[in-house]
């Protein structure tokens, strides 16, 4: 007759293993020596645990090397040219961003008669004034970025690409009011005249 199977041996081994693994889980592991954000620290002379970035540190993908594109300046002076090619897609993007961020004060036509102006807010100057038509595009970039007068800066709210798109659209608005027939190429001019004569 077979003797009954004894589980005493395997149980003893499992108990020992459980004791050994639980011995590694000391309370110290759940209370690690670490600092929470902005906690004080006696380790540093300024008594803060949050350390400043090393001088010259730039996050990956954020090197703003082009002063033309990121500051609107060339050799320290306001840029008179755009840092990218002007396209219909760029103008459409500029119109969309303008309608979101600018039209509320400047009006959708750029005359400075936006909705908040009709409710008592300080009126911005018209984009169609001779002074603003003659200003370089770099000036507009600086104003959008840093603000001017009653206008606060949009540098933290609107990406540099979109600031340039808005400026391109502002130039299109200005041209729409101050352009002449000479600004239209000959092919488009002929098309316009043929349309006009067919409507007579």
CSV table of C-alpha atoms in Angstrom, one decimal:
chain,number,residue,atom,x,y,z
A,1,UNK,CA,0.0,0.0,0.0
A,2,UNK,CA,1.2,3.4,-1.0
A,3,UNK,CA,1.9,6.0,1.6
A,4,UNK,CA,-0.1,9.2,1.3
A,5,UNK,CA,1.6,12.1,-0.5
A,6,UNK,CA,3.2,14.6,1.9
A,7,UNK,CA,2.9,18.3,1.1
A,8,UNK,CA,5.0,19.3,4.1
A,9,UNK,CA,8.3,19.6,2.1
A,10,UNK,CA,6.9,21.8,-0.7
A,11,UNK,CA,5.0,24.0,1.7
A,12,UNK,CA,8.1,24.5,3.8
A,13,UNK,CA,10.0,25.6,0.6
A,14,UNK,CA,7.2,28.0,-0.5
A,15,UNK,CA,7.1,29.5,3.0
A,16,UNK,CA,10.9,30.2,3.0
A,17,UNK,CA,10.6,31.7,-0.5
A,18,UNK,CA,7.8,34.0,0.6
A,19,UNK,CA,9.8,35.1,3.6
A,20,UNK,CA,12.8,35.9,1.4
A,21,UNK,CA,10.9,37.9,-1.1
A,22,UNK,CA,9.0,39.9,1.5
A,23,UNK,CA,12.3,40.7,3.2
A,24,UNK,CA,13.2,42.8,0.1
A,25,UNK,CA,10.0,45.0,0.5
A,26,UNK,CA,11.2,47.3,3.2
A,27,UNK,CA,9.2,50.4,4.0
A,28,UNK,CA,12.2,52.4,2.8
A,29,UNK,CA,11.5,51.6,-0.8
A,30,UNK,CA,8.1,53.2,-0.6
A,31,UNK,CA,9.6,56.3,1.0
A,32,UNK,CA,12.4,57.1,-1.4
A,33,UNK,CA,14.7,60.1,-0.8
A,34,UNK,CA,13.3,62.4,-3.6
A,35,UNK,CA,12.1,65.9,-4.0
A,36,UNK,CA,8.7,66.9,-5.1
A,37,UNK,CA,8.4,69.8,-7.6
A,38,UNK,CA,9.6,73.1,-6.1
A,39,UNK,CA,10.3,71.6,-2.7
A,40,UNK,CA,13.0,73.3,-0.7
A,41,UNK,CA,16.5,71.7,-0.4
A,42,UNK,CA,19.3,72.5,1.9
A,43,UNK,CA,21.7,70.8,-0.6
A,44,UNK,CA,22.0,73.9,-2.8
A,45,UNK,CA,23.0,77.5,-1.8
A,46,UNK,CA,19.6,78.9,-3.1
A,47,UNK,CA,17.8,76.3,-1.0
A,48,UNK,CA,15.6,75.1,-3.9
A,49,UNK,CA,15.5,71.6,-5.3
A,50,UNK,CA,14.4,72.8,-8.8
A,51,UNK,CA,17.6,73.5,-10.7
A,52,UNK,CA,17.9,76.1,-13.4
A,53,UNK,CA,18.7,75.0,-17.0
A,54,UNK,CA,22.3,75.0,-18.0
A,55,UNK,CA,23.1,78.1,-19.9
A,56,UNK,CA,22.6,77.6,-23.7
A,57,UNK,CA,20.3,74.6,-23.2
A,58,UNK,CA,17.9,74.2,-26.1
A,59,UNK,CA,15.1,71.6,-26.1
A,60,UNK,CA,15.3,69.2,-29.1
A,61,UNK,CA,13.5,70.7,-32.1
A,62,UNK,CA,13.5,74.2,-30.6
A,63,UNK,CA,16.7,75.8,-31.8
A,64,UNK,CA,15.6,79.2,-33.0
A,65,UNK,CA,18.7,80.0,-35.0
A,66,UNK,CA,17.1,82.2,-37.7
A,67,UNK,CA,16.6,85.7,-36.3
A,68,UNK,CA,14.7,86.6,-39.5
A,69,UNK,CA,12.1,83.8,-38.9
A,70,UNK,CA,11.9,84.0,-35.0
A,71,UNK,CA,12.5,87.7,-34.4
A,72,UNK,CA,11.6,89.4,-37.6
A,73,UNK,CA,15.0,91.0,-37.8
A,74,UNK,CA,17.9,90.9,-40.2
A,75,UNK,CA,21.3,92.1,-38.7
A,76,UNK,CA,19.4,93.8,-35.9
A,77,UNK,CA,17.0,95.7,-38.2
A,78,UNK,CA,13.3,95.0,-38.8
A,79,UNK,CA,13.0,92.6,-41.8
A,80,UNK,CA,11.5,94.0,-45.0
A,81,UNK,CA,11.0,90.5,-46.5
A,82,UNK,CA,9.2,87.3,-45.5
A,83,UNK,CA,11.4,84.4,-44.4
A,84,UNK,CA,9.3,82.0,-46.6
A,85,UNK,CA,7.7,81.8,-50.0
A,86,UNK,CA,4.2,83.4,-50.0
A,87,UNK,CA,1.6,80.9,-51.2
A,88,UNK,CA,-2.2,80.8,-51.4
A,89,UNK,CA,-2.2,78.2,-48.6
A,90,UNK,CA,-0.1,80.6,-46.4
A,91,UNK,CA,-2.6,83.4,-47.1
A,92,UNK,CA,-5.6,81.1,-46.2
A,93,UNK,CA,-3.9,80.1,-43.0
A,94,UNK,CA,-3.2,83.8,-42.3
A,95,UNK,CA,-6.8,84.7,-42.8
A,96,UNK,CA,-8.0,81.9,-40.5
A,97,UNK,CA,-5.5,83.0,-37.7
A,98,UNK,CA,-6.3,86.7,-38.3
A,99,UNK,CA,-10.1,86.0,-37.9
A,100,UNK,CA,-9.4,84.1,-34.7
A,101,UNK,CA,-6.9,86.4,-33.0
A,102,UNK,CA,-6.9,89.8,-34.6
A,103,UNK,CA,-10.3,90.6,-36.1
A,104,UNK,CA,-12.0,91.1,-32.7
A,105,UNK,CA,-10.0,94.4,-32.4
A,106,UNK,CA,-8.8,95.2,-35.9
A,107,UNK,CA,-12.0,94.2,-37.7
A,108,UNK,CA,-12.1,91.6,-40.5
A,109,UNK,CA,-11.3,94.3,-43.0
A,110,UNK,CA,-8.4,95.8,-41.0
A,111,UNK,CA,-9.9,99.2,-40.4
A,112,UNK,CA,-9.7,99.0,-36.6
A,113,UNK,CA,-13.4,98.6,-36.1
A,114,UNK,CA,-13.6,95.2,-34.4
A,115,UNK,CA,-16.4,94.0,-32.1
A,116,UNK,CA,-14.6,95.0,-28.9
A,117,UNK,CA,-14.0,98.5,-30.2
A,118,UNK,CA,-17.7,99.0,-30.7
A,119,UNK,CA,-18.1,98.1,-27.0
A,120,UNK,CA,-15.6,100.7,-25.8
A,121,UNK,CA,-12.2,99.1,-26.1
A,122,UNK,CA,-9.3,101.3,-27.4
A,123,UNK,CA,-9.4,101.3,-31.2
A,124,UNK,CA,-6.2,100.1,-32.9
A,125,UNK,CA,-5.0,102.1,-35.9
A,126,UNK,CA,-6.2,101.1,-39.4
A,127,UNK,CA,-3.9,98.8,-41.4
A,128,UNK,CA,-4.9,101.0,-44.4
A,129,UNK,CA,-3.3,104.1,-43.0
A,130,UNK,CA,-0.2,105.3,-45.0
A,131,UNK,CA,2.0,104.9,-41.9
A,132,UNK,CA,1.2,101.2,-41.4
A,133,UNK,CA,1.3,100.4,-45.2
A,134,UNK,CA,4.9,101.7,-45.2
A,135,UNK,CA,6.1,99.8,-42.1
A,136,UNK,CA,8.3,96.7,-42.8
A,137,UNK,CA,6.9,93.3,-42.1
A,138,UNK,CA,9.4,92.8,-39.3
A,139,UNK,CA,7.6,95.6,-37.4
A,140,UNK,CA,4.3,93.7,-37.5
A,141,UNK,CA,6.1,90.5,-36.4
A,142,UNK,CA,7.6,92.4,-33.4
A,143,UNK,CA,4.2,93.9,-32.4
A,144,UNK,CA,2.3,90.6,-32.7
A,145,UNK,CA,5.1,88.9,-30.7
A,146,UNK,CA,5.6,91.5,-27.9
A,147,UNK,CA,2.5,93.7,-28.1
A,148,UNK,CA,2.3,97.4,-28.4
A,149,UNK,CA,0.2,100.1,-26.7
A,150,UNK,CA,-3.1,98.5,-25.6
A,151,UNK,CA,-2.3,95.3,-27.4
A,152,UNK,CA,-0.7,92.5,-25.5
A,153,UNK,CA,1.8,90.1,-27.0
A,154,UNK,CA,0.8,86.9,-28.8
A,155,UNK,CA,4.3,85.4,-28.8
A,156,UNK,CA,3.3,82.6,-26.4
A,157,UNK,CA,-0.1,82.0,-28.1
A,158,UNK,CA,0.6,82.1,-31.8
A,159,UNK,CA,3.5,80.1,-33.4
A,160,UNK,CA,6.1,82.0,-35.4
A,161,UNK,CA,4.8,80.4,-38.6
A,162,UNK,CA,1.3,81.6,-38.0
A,163,UNK,CA,2.5,85.1,-37.1
A,164,UNK,CA,4.1,85.3,-40.5
A,165,UNK,CA,1.0,84.0,-42.1
A,166,UNK,CA,-1.1,86.7,-40.4
A,167,UNK,CA,1.3,89.4,-41.6
A,168,UNK,CA,1.0,88.0,-45.2
A,169,UNK,CA,-2.7,88.3,-44.9
A,170,UNK,CA,-2.5,91.8,-43.5
A,171,UNK,CA,-0.4,92.8,-46.6
A,172,UNK,CA,-3.1,91.2,-48.7
A,173,UNK,CA,-5.8,93.2,-46.9
A,174,UNK,CA,-3.8,96.4,-47.5
A,175,UNK,CA,-3.3,95.6,-51.1
A,176,UNK,CA,-7.0,94.9,-51.5
A,177,UNK,CA,-7.7,98.6,-50.6
A,178,UNK,CA,-4.8,100.3,-52.1
A,179,UNK,CA,-3.9,98.1,-55.2
A,180,UNK,CA,-4.3,99.3,-58.7
A,181,UNK,CA,-5.0,97.6,-62.1
A,182,UNK,CA,-1.2,97.6,-62.7
A,183,UNK,CA,-0.8,95.1,-59.8
A,184,UNK,CA,-2.9,92.5,-61.7
A,185,UNK,CA,-1.0,90.4,-64.3
A,186,UNK,CA,-2.0,90.8,-67.9
A,187,UNK,CA,-3.6,87.4,-68.2
A,188,UNK,CA,-5.9,88.0,-65.2
A,189,UNK,CA,-6.6,91.6,-66.4
A,190,UNK,CA,-7.8,90.2,-69.8
A,191,UNK,CA,-10.0,87.7,-68.0
A,192,UNK,CA,-11.5,90.5,-65.8
A,193,UNK,CA,-12.2,92.7,-68.8
A,194,UNK,CA,-13.8,89.8,-70.8
A,195,UNK,CA,-16.1,89.1,-67.8
A,196,UNK,CA,-17.0,92.8,-67.6
A,197,UNK,CA,-17.9,93.1,-71.2
A,198,UNK,CA,-20.0,89.9,-71.2
A,199,UNK,CA,-22.1,91.4,-68.3
A,200,UNK,CA,-22.9,94.6,-70.2
